[in-house]
């Protein structure tokens, strides 16, 4: 049994919360999943889980949280640890970190977006092992992205909102886009709900030969090219429900190479694209693993 | 007189090289400018400058270089310190760092892109003072961008190539773009030569009321929105020849706020946009200052 410190990890999603007590993704001592309802209910149950675990496994040494957002990730800001201006009813301005800490105690903690946590998780234990900078993009109900550079998530003004970049429209695509803020941004054109709205049926029901997938690959490729030019990641991990359509990967890889047109002269793109744009190595555990990694890192920083 | 260490700095541009020996941008002991011709000629003169300075000012303690690119900025790669696949005749695969070191000696050194150096310079001494993450974009003969996070330039696979992101076309703009790689990427639509080609006259000769500027502001704003969503910078500094048209700034600020549509709920954007998107604090000295900062940092890291 590992002697690594015990970490509390939370993946706070818009539809469910996943909590764990673990030393690594391979050594999860207990895991707990509940639907995301109202903050009082959901967080109370999470707190109860951690309190119960403390009595059976002992206290955790640190806490890592990856959450849906927007979220206050700036440690020196007054909204640090909060879910902030989310469109999700009830969850605006909720002190997620503070509430969990009230159960766990004042251990070293890290609080970040779900996608930043996933980027860190994939960097440490998943498809991003061995490189310095990992871009994680999720394409599902929404689209989001996080960048980890040497295990450190990229922050700044707030946190990246990669789903909302503007990309060129494909000329014969009549769909106007469904982002309530920007209409035809990346998310507005290529999220799961956008696919469903454009084609009148759920993405999972569309056959592989359906023109939906070529169009989807085009929009994903345009966005990835922009993120490659902006961030220069050493590996790109594409997760989320839409990316479970693995037949998208070869389409995207081919198109990204075409669109970059030999401008980025790196072997990763010129000859290694199959290992450059990849599915998550941790499946849907990237976020939870990222929480563990973030917690461990917060402990190291003390 | 400062007792800070003496740093050799080079801003290696496509049209000229600027070399300096300094402890800070306010304490430049000697400066030297020459046109960029062939590597042998240009670098020999730079080396001679530094050798001469060593006899009058004493040896430098470190070296910082910001260069046009693409350039090898990964310290563990075999092309570190090289200008690599540049379209600029004669300058492909030139060992810039190694050549300068042959004159200066094996002092701690940092080698980066011109825009990363400028981002670091603006962060340390210019318009980016007081914030953690600074995005520097130059809009001139080409378009490029660099991000400094706590003074550390963002690297990865190679370095960012922010000028080559794809942005939506403005519908009634008939210009096809002039990027030899991507045609209508950001640089292909909005660099100085693109403006000149579209309107048939040099940008500096276009009056302020000319529709060129509204269109230019639109493309710049679309690109900035993407970079804000990808990088979440705390400040954006816009330099280069085209941005000397200061009347562009209010147009861009207004349009960026509109395009983000309240999605990024940060006071910097919602109420502080005039201080968020700004001209360089160091004028055209950002790159040279960045070289000094990078050199000083390399020395600290020893």
mmCIF file of N, CA, C and O in Angstrom, chain A residues 164-173 175-176 184-190 198 215-227 255 259, chain B residues 164-171 182-186 189 219 222-223 226:
data_model
loop_
_atom_site.group_PDB
_atom_site.id
_atom_site.type_symbol
_atom_site.label_atom_id
_atom_site.label_comp_id
_atom_site.label_asym_id
_atom_site.label_seq_id
_atom_site.Cartn_x
_atom_site.Cartn_y
_atom_site.Cartn_z
ATOM 1 N N UNK A 164 -15.369 29.437 -26.326
ATOM 2 C CA UNK A 164 -16.051 30.618 -26.871
ATOM 3 C C UNK A 164 -15.211 31.405 -27.871
ATOM 4 O O UNK A 164 -15.514 32.554 -28.163
ATOM 5 N N UNK A 165 -14.176 30.781 -28.414
ATOM 6 C CA UNK A 165 -13.442 31.434 -29.502
ATOM 7 C C UNK A 165 -14.314 31.487 -30.751
ATOM 8 O O UNK A 165 -15.214 30.660 -30.936
ATOM 9 N N UNK A 166 -14.058 32.506 -31.577
ATOM 10 C CA UNK A 166 -14.777 32.634 -32.859
ATOM 11 C C UNK A 166 -13.982 31.911 -33.945
ATOM 12 O O UNK A 166 -12.775 32.167 -34.076
ATOM 13 N N UNK A 167 -14.634 31.073 -34.691
ATOM 14 C CA UNK A 167 -13.972 30.388 -35.811
ATOM 15 C C UNK A 167 -14.739 30.673 -37.092
ATOM 16 O O UNK A 167 -15.921 31.041 -37.042
ATOM 17 N N UNK A 168 -14.079 30.540 -38.255
ATOM 18 C CA UNK A 168 -14.800 30.774 -39.506
ATOM 19 C C UNK A 168 -15.967 29.801 -39.648
ATOM 20 O O UNK A 168 -15.885 28.645 -39.225
ATOM 21 N N UNK A 169 -17.061 30.279 -40.220
ATOM 22 C CA UNK A 169 -18.194 29.423 -40.532
ATOM 23 C C UNK A 169 -17.891 28.625 -41.784
ATOM 24 O O UNK A 169 -17.275 29.123 -42.723
ATOM 25 N N UNK A 170 -18.362 27.382 -41.815
ATOM 26 C CA UNK A 170 -18.336 26.623 -43.070
ATOM 27 C C UNK A 170 -19.471 27.165 -43.935
ATOM 28 O O UNK A 170 -20.597 27.344 -43.462
ATOM 29 N N UNK A 171 -19.142 27.426 -45.206
ATOM 30 C CA UNK A 171 -20.020 28.242 -46.038
ATOM 31 C C UNK A 171 -21.456 27.712 -46.155
ATOM 32 O O UNK A 171 -22.404 28.480 -46.057
ATOM 33 N N UNK A 172 -21.610 26.427 -46.356
ATOM 34 C CA UNK A 172 -22.962 25.918 -46.606
ATOM 35 C C UNK A 172 -23.633 25.359 -45.344
ATOM 36 O O UNK A 172 -24.580 24.582 -45.444
ATOM 37 N N UNK A 173 -23.152 25.767 -44.189
ATOM 38 C CA UNK A 173 -23.787 25.345 -42.940
ATOM 39 C C UNK A 173 -24.852 26.377 -42.555
ATOM 40 O O UNK A 173 -24.504 27.492 -42.153
ATOM 41 N N UNK A 175 -26.885 26.422 -40.048
ATOM 42 C CA UNK A 175 -27.187 26.518 -38.619
ATOM 43 C C UNK A 175 -26.590 27.801 -38.037
ATOM 44 O O UNK A 175 -25.414 28.093 -38.230
ATOM 45 N N UNK A 176 -27.434 28.566 -37.323
ATOM 46 C CA UNK A 176 -26.969 29.872 -36.839
ATOM 47 C C UNK A 176 -26.142 29.786 -35.558
ATOM 48 O O UNK A 176 -25.529 30.767 -35.153
ATOM 49 N N UNK A 184 -22.650 31.906 -32.765
ATOM 50 C CA UNK A 184 -21.888 30.924 -33.533
ATOM 51 C C UNK A 184 -20.406 30.875 -33.165
ATOM 52 O O UNK A 184 -19.548 30.737 -34.033
ATOM 53 N N UNK A 185 -20.111 30.940 -31.857
ATOM 54 C CA UNK A 185 -18.736 30.659 -31.436
ATOM 55 C C UNK A 185 -18.522 29.141 -31.536
ATOM 56 O O UNK A 185 -19.413 28.393 -31.933
ATOM 57 N N UNK A 186 -17.325 28.694 -31.177
ATOM 58 C CA UNK A 186 -16.962 27.270 -31.245
ATOM 59 C C UNK A 186 -18.018 26.404 -30.554
ATOM 60 O O UNK A 186 -18.579 25.472 -31.156
ATOM 61 N N UNK A 187 -18.349 26.731 -29.320
ATOM 62 C CA UNK A 187 -19.359 25.962 -28.594
ATOM 63 C C UNK A 187 -20.725 26.039 -29.272
ATOM 64 O O UNK A 187 -21.458 25.047 -29.330
ATOM 65 N N UNK A 188 -21.043 27.230 -29.767
ATOM 66 C CA UNK A 188 -22.338 27.419 -30.426
ATOM 67 C C UNK A 188 -22.481 26.616 -31.701
ATOM 68 O O UNK A 188 -23.600 26.322 -32.143
ATOM 69 N N UNK A 189 -21.351 26.247 -32.303
ATOM 70 C CA UNK A 189 -21.387 25.478 -33.550
ATOM 71 C C UNK A 189 -21.130 23.993 -33.353
ATOM 72 O O UNK A 189 -21.546 23.184 -34.194
ATOM 73 N N UNK A 190 -20.421 23.623 -32.278
ATOM 74 C CA UNK A 190 -19.880 22.255 -32.252
ATOM 75 C C UNK A 190 -20.120 21.487 -30.951
ATOM 76 O O UNK A 190 -19.631 20.363 -30.819
ATOM 77 N N UNK A 198 -28.762 21.219 -34.951
ATOM 78 C CA UNK A 198 -28.525 21.368 -36.389
ATOM 79 C C UNK A 198 -29.164 20.230 -37.180
ATOM 80 O O UNK A 198 -29.762 20.444 -38.229
ATOM 81 N N UNK A 215 -18.565 17.834 -40.936
ATOM 82 C CA UNK A 215 -18.709 19.227 -40.506
ATOM 83 C C UNK A 215 -18.163 19.417 -39.088
ATOM 84 O O UNK A 215 -17.457 20.390 -38.791
ATOM 85 N N UNK A 216 -18.489 18.464 -38.224
ATOM 86 C CA UNK A 216 -18.009 18.529 -36.850
ATOM 87 C C UNK A 216 -16.473 18.512 -36.809
ATOM 88 O O UNK A 216 -15.854 19.284 -36.076
ATOM 89 N N UNK A 217 -15.886 17.646 -37.622
ATOM 90 C CA UNK A 217 -14.415 17.562 -37.670
ATOM 91 C C UNK A 217 -13.830 18.879 -38.176
ATOM 92 O O UNK A 217 -12.778 19.327 -37.708
ATOM 93 N N UNK A 218 -14.511 19.509 -39.130
ATOM 94 C CA UNK A 218 -14.023 20.785 -39.663
ATOM 95 C C UNK A 218 -13.996 21.857 -38.567
ATOM 96 O O UNK A 218 -12.991 22.536 -38.380
ATOM 97 N N UNK A 219 -15.105 21.989 -37.827
ATOM 98 C CA UNK A 219 -15.145 23.006 -36.771
ATOM 99 C C UNK A 219 -14.141 22.686 -35.657
ATOM 100 O O UNK A 219 -13.455 23.582 -35.148
ATOM 101 N N UNK A 220 -14.051 21.428 -35.289
ATOM 102 C CA UNK A 220 -13.076 21.065 -34.254
ATOM 103 C C UNK A 220 -11.656 21.368 -34.728
ATOM 104 O O UNK A 220 -10.819 21.862 -33.961
ATOM 105 N N UNK A 221 -11.387 21.103 -35.993
ATOM 106 C CA UNK A 221 -10.033 21.328 -36.517
ATOM 107 C C UNK A 221 -9.699 22.814 -36.564
ATOM 108 O O UNK A 221 -8.581 23.220 -36.225
ATOM 109 N N UNK A 222 -10.657 23.629 -36.999
ATOM 110 C CA UNK A 222 -10.428 25.078 -37.020
ATOM 111 C C UNK A 222 -10.128 25.598 -35.614
ATOM 112 O O UNK A 222 -9.226 26.415 -35.414
ATOM 113 N N UNK A 223 -10.875 25.099 -34.649
ATOM 114 C CA UNK A 223 -10.640 25.540 -33.269
ATOM 115 C C UNK A 223 -9.289 25.039 -32.763
ATOM 116 O O UNK A 223 -8.541 25.788 -32.126
ATOM 117 N N UNK A 224 -8.958 23.794 -33.072
ATOM 118 C CA UNK A 224 -7.676 23.259 -32.585
ATOM 119 C C UNK A 224 -6.499 24.011 -33.195
ATOM 120 O O UNK A 224 -5.502 24.279 -32.521
ATOM 121 N N UNK A 225 -6.609 24.340 -34.470
ATOM 122 C CA UNK A 225 -5.542 25.105 -35.117
ATOM 123 C C UNK A 225 -5.343 26.432 -34.379
ATOM 124 O O UNK A 225 -4.206 26.848 -34.120
ATOM 125 N N UNK A 226 -6.422 27.083 -34.017
ATOM 126 C CA UNK A 226 -6.301 28.341 -33.267
ATOM 127 C C UNK A 226 -5.647 28.123 -31.917
ATOM 128 O O UNK A 226 -4.813 28.920 -31.479
ATOM 129 N N UNK A 227 -6.034 27.055 -31.250
ATOM 130 C CA UNK A 227 -5.474 26.804 -29.919
ATOM 131 C C UNK A 227 -4.011 26.369 -30.023
ATOM 132 O O UNK A 227 -3.195 26.698 -29.158
ATOM 133 N N UNK A 255 -7.217 16.927 -40.925
ATOM 134 C CA UNK A 255 -7.603 18.297 -41.260
ATOM 135 C C UNK A 255 -6.732 19.333 -40.543
ATOM 136 O O UNK A 255 -6.416 20.384 -41.112
ATOM 137 N N UNK A 259 -4.745 22.262 -42.400
ATOM 138 C CA UNK A 259 -4.978 23.673 -42.087
ATOM 139 C C UNK A 259 -3.696 24.380 -41.637
ATOM 140 O O UNK A 259 -3.495 25.560 -41.923
ATOM 141 N N UNK B 164 -1.337 33.420 -36.751
ATOM 142 C CA UNK B 164 -1.881 32.508 -37.756
ATOM 143 C C UNK B 164 -3.169 31.812 -37.327
ATOM 144 O O UNK B 164 -3.563 30.810 -37.911
ATOM 145 N N UNK B 165 -3.841 32.352 -36.320
ATOM 146 C CA UNK B 165 -5.157 31.824 -35.978
ATOM 147 C C UNK B 165 -6.148 32.164 -37.096
ATOM 148 O O UNK B 165 -5.981 33.146 -37.821
ATOM 149 N N UNK B 166 -7.167 31.326 -37.220
ATOM 150 C CA UNK B 166 -8.239 31.577 -38.198
ATOM 151 C C UNK B 166 -9.355 32.356 -37.525
ATOM 152 O O UNK B 166 -9.826 31.950 -36.447
ATOM 153 N N UNK B 167 -9.770 33.432 -38.133
ATOM 154 C CA UNK B 167 -10.892 34.218 -37.592
ATOM 155 C C UNK B 167 -11.977 34.329 -38.654
ATOM 156 O O UNK B 167 -11.706 34.160 -39.852
ATOM 157 N N UNK B 168 -13.221 34.604 -38.240
ATOM 158 C CA UNK B 168 -14.286 34.747 -39.235
ATOM 159 C C UNK B 168 -13.978 35.908 -40.189
ATOM 160 O O UNK B 168 -13.420 36.927 -39.783
ATOM 161 N N UNK B 169 -14.347 35.738 -41.449
ATOM 162 C CA UNK B 169 -14.230 36.814 -42.423
ATOM 163 C C UNK B 169 -15.376 37.793 -42.248
ATOM 164 O O UNK B 169 -16.507 37.394 -41.946
ATOM 165 N N UNK B 170 -15.077 39.084 -42.442
ATOM 166 C CA UNK B 170 -16.160 40.059 -42.517
ATOM 167 C C UNK B 170 -16.796 39.907 -43.893
ATOM 168 O O UNK B 170 -16.100 39.816 -44.904
ATOM 169 N N UNK B 171 -18.123 39.870 -43.894
ATOM 170 C CA UNK B 171 -18.839 39.390 -45.076
ATOM 171 C C UNK B 171 -18.516 40.150 -46.371
ATOM 172 O O UNK B 171 -18.326 39.550 -47.408
ATOM 173 N N UNK B 182 -1.596 30.356 -45.170
ATOM 174 C CA UNK B 182 -3.007 30.145 -44.810
ATOM 175 C C UNK B 182 -3.955 31.115 -45.498
ATOM 176 O O UNK B 182 -5.129 31.147 -45.194
ATOM 177 N N UNK B 183 -3.445 31.964 -46.339
ATOM 178 C CA UNK B 183 -4.221 32.964 -47.044
ATOM 179 C C UNK B 183 -4.932 33.922 -46.093
ATOM 180 O O UNK B 183 -4.389 34.971 -45.790
ATOM 181 N N UNK B 184 -6.110 33.542 -45.566
ATOM 182 C CA UNK B 184 -6.876 34.523 -44.792
ATOM 183 C C UNK B 184 -6.881 34.262 -43.291
ATOM 184 O O UNK B 184 -7.894 34.424 -42.631
ATOM 185 N N UNK B 185 -5.716 33.872 -42.752
ATOM 186 C CA UNK B 185 -5.601 33.838 -41.291
ATOM 187 C C UNK B 185 -5.505 35.295 -40.790
ATOM 188 O O UNK B 185 -5.535 36.235 -41.582
ATOM 189 N N UNK B 186 -5.389 35.452 -39.482
ATOM 190 C CA UNK B 186 -5.304 36.783 -38.851
ATOM 191 C C UNK B 186 -4.244 37.640 -39.549
ATOM 192 O O UNK B 186 -4.531 38.757 -40.011
ATOM 193 N N UNK B 189 -5.065 38.703 -43.073
ATOM 194 C CA UNK B 189 -6.133 39.704 -43.198
ATOM 195 C C UNK B 189 -5.765 41.054 -42.602
ATOM 196 O O UNK B 189 -6.338 42.072 -43.007
ATOM 197 N N UNK B 219 -11.184 42.935 -37.373
ATOM 198 C CA UNK B 219 -10.332 41.739 -37.396
ATOM 199 C C UNK B 219 -9.458 41.652 -36.140
ATOM 200 O O UNK B 219 -9.290 40.581 -35.563
ATOM 201 N N UNK B 222 -11.742 40.460 -33.287
ATOM 202 C CA UNK B 222 -12.058 39.029 -33.373
ATOM 203 C C UNK B 222 -10.867 38.192 -32.903
ATOM 204 O O UNK B 222 -11.026 37.217 -32.162
ATOM 205 N N UNK B 223 -9.688 38.589 -33.304
ATOM 206 C CA UNK B 223 -8.498 37.844 -32.891
ATOM 207 C C UNK B 223 -8.262 37.994 -31.388
ATOM 208 O O UNK B 223 -7.954 37.022 -30.692
ATOM 209 N N UNK B 226 -10.474 35.818 -29.336
ATOM 210 C CA UNK B 226 -9.999 34.435 -29.311
ATOM 211 C C UNK B 226 -8.826 34.259 -28.357
ATOM 212 O O UNK B 226 -8.745 33.273 -27.618
#
